[in-house]
Amino acid sequence: VQLQASGGGVVQAGGSLRLTCRFSGGAFGNFDMAWFRQAPGKEREFVAVLTWTGPRTTRGRFTISRDNVKNALYLEVNSLKPEDTAVYYCAAHSSWKPWRHEDPSDYNFWGQGTQVTVSS
């Protein structure tokens, strides 16, 4: 499985971005998909998850969606703030074991990340 995140960039505070994660090498529809982010000097933190069965969990201003035909995962972020500046990663989970969607160590595959910088 390979994940390729894109769509990051420099945006002014209050703006919006749409991140994309392209999935290949497996059956996308069978994976739980998530977004995490990591700011400099901080731990990787959970942003949003969309399970293969449909339920989703997101933080505040984030909207997660997926297109199982295009094998793509999306993250829309509105009203961006400087504290949203981070590298955003997509991740895939596939396991029958109990898992915690907010725990990065429970994910099987990771993309390389895309930088989002919000200027004030």
JSON list of N, CA and C in Angstrom, two decimals, residues 1-3 23-34 49-55 66 68 71 73 91-95 99 107-110:
[
{"chain": "A", "resi": 1, "resn": "VAL", "atom": "N", "xyz": [0.85, -1.20, 0.00]},
{"chain": "A", "resi": 1, "resn": "VAL", "atom": "CA", "xyz": [0.00, 0.00, 0.00]},
{"chain": "A", "resi": 1, "resn": "VAL", "atom": "C", "xyz": [0.87, 1.24, 0.00]},
{"chain": "A", "resi": 2, "resn": "GLN", "atom": "N", "xyz": [0.50, 2.20, -0.83]},
{"chain": "A", "resi": 2, "resn": "GLN", "atom": "CA", "xyz": [1.21, 3.49, -0.85]},
{"chain": "A", "resi": 2, "resn": "GLN", "atom": "C", "xyz": [0.21, 4.62, -0.73]},
{"chain": "A", "resi": 3, "resn": "LEU", "atom": "N", "xyz": [0.60, 5.62, 0.05]},
{"chain": "A", "resi": 3, "resn": "LEU", "atom": "CA", "xyz": [-0.23, 6.81, 0.24]},
{"chain": "A", "resi": 3, "resn": "LEU", "atom": "C", "xyz": [0.56, 8.04, -0.19]},
{"chain": "A", "resi": 23, "resn": "PHE", "atom": "N", "xyz": [-4.42, 6.77, -2.73]},
{"chain": "A", "resi": 23, "resn": "PHE", "atom": "CA", "xyz": [-4.18, 5.42, -2.19]},
{"chain": "A", "resi": 23, "resn": "PHE", "atom": "C", "xyz": [-3.94, 4.47, -3.35]},
{"chain": "A", "resi": 24, "resn": "SER", "atom": "N", "xyz": [-2.94, 3.61, -3.22]},
{"chain": "A", "resi": 24, "resn": "SER", "atom": "CA", "xyz": [-2.69, 2.61, -4.25]},
{"chain": "A", "resi": 24, "resn": "SER", "atom": "C", "xyz": [-2.12, 1.35, -3.62]},
{"chain": "A", "resi": 25, "resn": "GLY", "atom": "N", "xyz": [-2.27, 0.24, -4.34]},
{"chain": "A", "resi": 25, "resn": "GLY", "atom": "CA", "xyz": [-1.66, -1.00, -3.90]},
{"chain": "A", "resi": 25, "resn": "GLY", "atom": "C", "xyz": [-2.51, -1.86, -2.98]},
{"chain": "A", "resi": 26, "resn": "GLY", "atom": "N", "xyz": [-3.79, -1.57, -2.89]},
{"chain": "A", "resi": 26, "resn": "GLY", "atom": "CA", "xyz": [-4.66, -2.35, -2.02]},
{"chain": "A", "resi": 26, "resn": "GLY", "atom": "C", "xyz": [-6.11, -2.03, -2.28]},
{"chain": "A", "resi": 27, "resn": "ALA", "atom": "N", "xyz": [-6.97, -2.63, -1.49]},
{"chain": "A", "resi": 27, "resn": "ALA", "atom": "CA", "xyz": [-8.41, -2.40, -1.62]},
{"chain": "A", "resi": 27, "resn": "ALA", "atom": "C", "xyz": [-8.81, -1.24, -0.72]},
{"chain": "A", "resi": 28, "resn": "PHE", "atom": "N", "xyz": [-8.84, -0.06, -1.30]},
{"chain": "A", "resi": 28, "resn": "PHE", "atom": "CA", "xyz": [-9.06, 1.17, -0.54]},
{"chain": "A", "resi": 28, "resn": "PHE", "atom": "C", "xyz": [-10.31, 1.10, 0.32]},
{"chain": "A", "resi": 29, "resn": "GLY", "atom": "N", "xyz": [-11.36, 0.54, -0.23]},
{"chain": "A", "resi": 29, "resn": "GLY", "atom": "CA", "xyz": [-12.64, 0.49, 0.48]},
{"chain": "A", "resi": 29, "resn": "GLY", "atom": "C", "xyz": [-12.62, -0.32, 1.76]},
{"chain": "A", "resi": 30, "resn": "ASN", "atom": "N", "xyz": [-11.59, -1.12, 1.95]},
{"chain": "A", "resi": 30, "resn": "ASN", "atom": "CA", "xyz": [-11.48, -1.97, 3.14]},
{"chain": "A", "resi": 30, "resn": "ASN", "atom": "C", "xyz": [-10.68, -1.34, 4.26]},
{"chain": "A", "resi": 31, "resn": "PHE", "atom": "N", "xyz": [-10.18, -0.13, 4.03]},
{"chain": "A", "resi": 31, "resn": "PHE", "atom": "CA", "xyz": [-9.31, 0.52, 5.01]},
{"chain": "A", "resi": 31, "resn": "PHE", "atom": "C", "xyz": [-10.03, 1.66, 5.72]},
{"chain": "A", "resi": 32, "resn": "ASP", "atom": "N", "xyz": [-9.75, 1.77, 7.01]},
{"chain": "A", "resi": 32, "resn": "ASP", "atom": "CA", "xyz": [-10.08, 2.99, 7.74]},
{"chain": "A", "resi": 32, "resn": "ASP", "atom": "C", "xyz": [-9.00, 4.01, 7.38]},
{"chain": "A", "resi": 33, "resn": "MET", "atom": "N", "xyz": [-9.42, 5.24, 7.09]},
{"chain": "A", "resi": 33, "resn": "MET", "atom": "CA", "xyz": [-8.48, 6.26, 6.65]},
{"chain": "A", "resi": 33, "resn": "MET", "atom": "C", "xyz": [-8.53, 7.46, 7.58]},
{"chain": "A", "resi": 34, "resn": "ALA", "atom": "N", "xyz": [-7.37, 8.05, 7.82]},
{"chain": "A", "resi": 34, "resn": "ALA", "atom": "CA", "xyz": [-7.30, 9.14, 8.79]},
{"chain": "A", "resi": 34, "resn": "ALA", "atom": "C", "xyz": [-6.29, 10.20, 8.36]},
{"chain": "A", "resi": 49, "resn": "VAL", "atom": "N", "xyz": [-10.82, 10.89, 11.20]},
{"chain": "A", "resi": 49, "resn": "VAL", "atom": "CA", "xyz": [-10.83, 9.51, 10.72]},
{"chain": "A", "resi": 49, "resn": "VAL", "atom": "C", "xyz": [-12.17, 9.24, 10.05]},
{"chain": "A", "resi": 50, "resn": "LEU", "atom": "N", "xyz": [-12.11, 8.42, 9.00]},
{"chain": "A", "resi": 50, "resn": "LEU", "atom": "CA", "xyz": [-13.31, 7.96, 8.30]},
{"chain": "A", "resi": 50, "resn": "LEU", "atom": "C", "xyz": [-13.15, 6.46, 8.12]},
{"chain": "A", "resi": 51, "resn": "THR", "atom": "N", "xyz": [-13.97, 5.70, 8.85]},
{"chain": "A", "resi": 51, "resn": "THR", "atom": "CA", "xyz": [-13.81, 4.25, 8.81]},
{"chain": "A", "resi": 51, "resn": "THR", "atom": "C", "xyz": [-14.38, 3.67, 7.52]},
{"chain": "A", "resi": 52, "resn": "TRP", "atom": "N", "xyz": [-14.01, 2.43, 7.23]},
{"chain": "A", "resi": 52, "resn": "TRP", "atom": "CA", "xyz": [-14.46, 1.82, 5.98]},
{"chain": "A", "resi": 52, "resn": "TRP", "atom": "C", "xyz": [-15.96, 1.52, 6.03]},
{"chain": "A", "resi": 53, "resn": "THR", "atom": "N", "xyz": [-16.52, 1.48, 7.23]},
{"chain": "A", "resi": 53, "resn": "THR", "atom": "CA", "xyz": [-17.96, 1.25, 7.36]},
{"chain": "A", "resi": 53, "resn": "THR", "atom": "C", "xyz": [-18.77, 2.54, 7.35]},
{"chain": "A", "resi": 54, "resn": "GLY", "atom": "N", "xyz": [-18.07, 3.67, 7.42]},
{"chain": "A", "resi": 54, "resn": "GLY", "atom": "CA", "xyz": [-18.77, 4.94, 7.29]},
{"chain": "A", "resi": 54, "resn": "GLY", "atom": "C", "xyz": [-18.63, 5.93, 8.42]},
{"chain": "A", "resi": 55, "resn": "PRO", "atom": "N", "xyz": [-18.66, 5.50, 9.69]},
{"chain": "A", "resi": 55, "resn": "PRO", "atom": "CA", "xyz": [-18.58, 6.48, 10.79]},
{"chain": "A", "resi": 55, "resn": "PRO", "atom": "C", "xyz": [-17.29, 7.29, 10.73]},
{"chain": "A", "resi": 66, "resn": "ARG", "atom": "N", "xyz": [-14.12, 10.71, 1.53]},
{"chain": "A", "resi": 66, "resn": "ARG", "atom": "CA", "xyz": [-13.38, 9.76, 0.70]},
{"chain": "A", "resi": 66, "resn": "ARG", "atom": "C", "xyz": [-14.17, 9.46, -0.56]},
{"chain": "A", "resi": 68, "resn": "ASN", "atom": "N", "xyz": [-14.33, 6.27, -2.94]},
{"chain": "A", "resi": 68, "resn": "ASN", "atom": "CA", "xyz": [-13.87, 4.89, -3.10]},
{"chain": "A", "resi": 68, "resn": "ASN", "atom": "C", "xyz": [-13.71, 4.50, -4.57]},
{"chain": "A", "resi": 71, "resn": "ASN", "atom": "N", "xyz": [-10.17, 6.18, -5.21]},
{"chain": "A", "resi": 71, "resn": "ASN", "atom": "CA", "xyz": [-9.17, 5.78, -4.21]},
{"chain": "A", "resi": 71, "resn": "ASN", "atom": "C", "xyz": [-8.50, 7.00, -3.59]},
{"chain": "A", "resi": 73, "resn": "LEU", "atom": "N", "xyz": [-8.69, 10.14, -0.46]},
{"chain": "A", "resi": 73, "resn": "LEU", "atom": "CA", "xyz": [-9.14, 10.66, 0.83]},
{"chain": "A", "resi": 73, "resn": "LEU", "atom": "C", "xyz": [-8.92, 12.16, 0.83]},
{"chain": "A", "resi": 91, "resn": "ALA", "atom": "N", "xyz": [-3.13, 8.38, 6.77]},
{"chain": "A", "resi": 91, "resn": "ALA", "atom": "CA", "xyz": [-2.78, 7.07, 7.30]},
{"chain": "A", "resi": 91, "resn": "ALA", "atom": "C", "xyz": [-3.90, 6.09, 7.04]},
{"chain": "A", "resi": 92, "resn": "ALA", "atom": "N", "xyz": [-3.54, 4.83, 6.93]},
{"chain": "A", "resi": 92, "resn": "ALA", "atom": "CA", "xyz": [-4.50, 3.77, 6.64]},
{"chain": "A", "resi": 92, "resn": "ALA", "atom": "C", "xyz": [-4.41, 2.69, 7.71]},
{"chain": "A", "resi": 93, "resn": "HIS", "atom": "N", "xyz": [-5.58, 2.20, 8.12]},
{"chain": "A", "resi": 93, "resn": "HIS", "atom": "CA", "xyz": [-5.65, 1.14, 9.13]},
{"chain": "A", "resi": 93, "resn": "HIS", "atom": "C", "xyz": [-6.49, -0.02, 8.59]},
{"chain": "A", "resi": 94, "resn": "SER", "atom": "N", "xyz": [-5.95, -1.23, 8.79]},
{"chain": "A", "resi": 94, "resn": "SER", "atom": "CA", "xyz": [-6.70, -2.42, 8.43]},
{"chain": "A", "resi": 94, "resn": "SER", "atom": "C", "xyz": [-6.32, -3.53, 9.38]},
{"chain": "A", "resi": 95, "resn": "SER", "atom": "N", "xyz": [-7.18, -3.82, 10.31]},
{"chain": "A", "resi": 95, "resn": "SER", "atom": "CA", "xyz": [-6.90, -4.88, 11.27]},
{"chain": "A", "resi": 95, "resn": "SER", "atom": "C", "xyz": [-8.20, -5.24, 11.98]},
{"chain": "A", "resi": 99, "resn": "TRP", "atom": "N", "xyz": [-8.68, -1.26, 18.15]},
{"chain": "A", "resi": 99, "resn": "TRP", "atom": "CA", "xyz": [-7.77, -0.16, 17.88]},
{"chain": "A", "resi": 99, "resn": "TRP", "atom": "C", "xyz": [-8.38, 1.15, 18.34]},
{"chain": "A", "resi": 107, "resn": "TYR", "atom": "N", "xyz": [-1.94, 2.51, 13.16]},
{"chain": "A", "resi": 107, "resn": "TYR", "atom": "CA", "xyz": [-2.11, 2.60, 11.71]},
{"chain": "A", "resi": 107, "resn": "TYR", "atom": "C", "xyz": [-1.02, 1.81, 11.00]},
{"chain": "A", "resi": 108, "resn": "ASN", "atom": "N", "xyz": [-1.40, 1.16, 9.90]},
{"chain": "A", "resi": 108, "resn": "ASN", "atom": "CA", "xyz": [-0.50, 0.27, 9.18]},
{"chain": "A", "resi": 108, "resn": "ASN", "atom": "C", "xyz": [0.37, 1.00, 8.15]},
{"chain": "A", "resi": 109, "resn": "PHE", "atom": "N", "xyz": [-0.19, 2.03, 7.52]},
{"chain": "A", "resi": 109, "resn": "PHE", "atom": "CA", "xyz": [0.51, 2.71, 6.42]},
{"chain": "A", "resi": 109, "resn": "PHE", "atom": "C", "xyz": [0.38, 4.21, 6.55]},
{"chain": "A", "resi": 110, "resn": "TRP", "atom": "N", "xyz": [1.44, 4.91, 6.11]},
{"chain": "A", "resi": 110, "resn": "TRP", "atom": "CA", "xyz": [1.49, 6.36, 6.20]},
{"chain": "A", "resi": 110, "resn": "TRP", "atom": "C", "xyz": [1.95, 6.97, 4.88]}
]
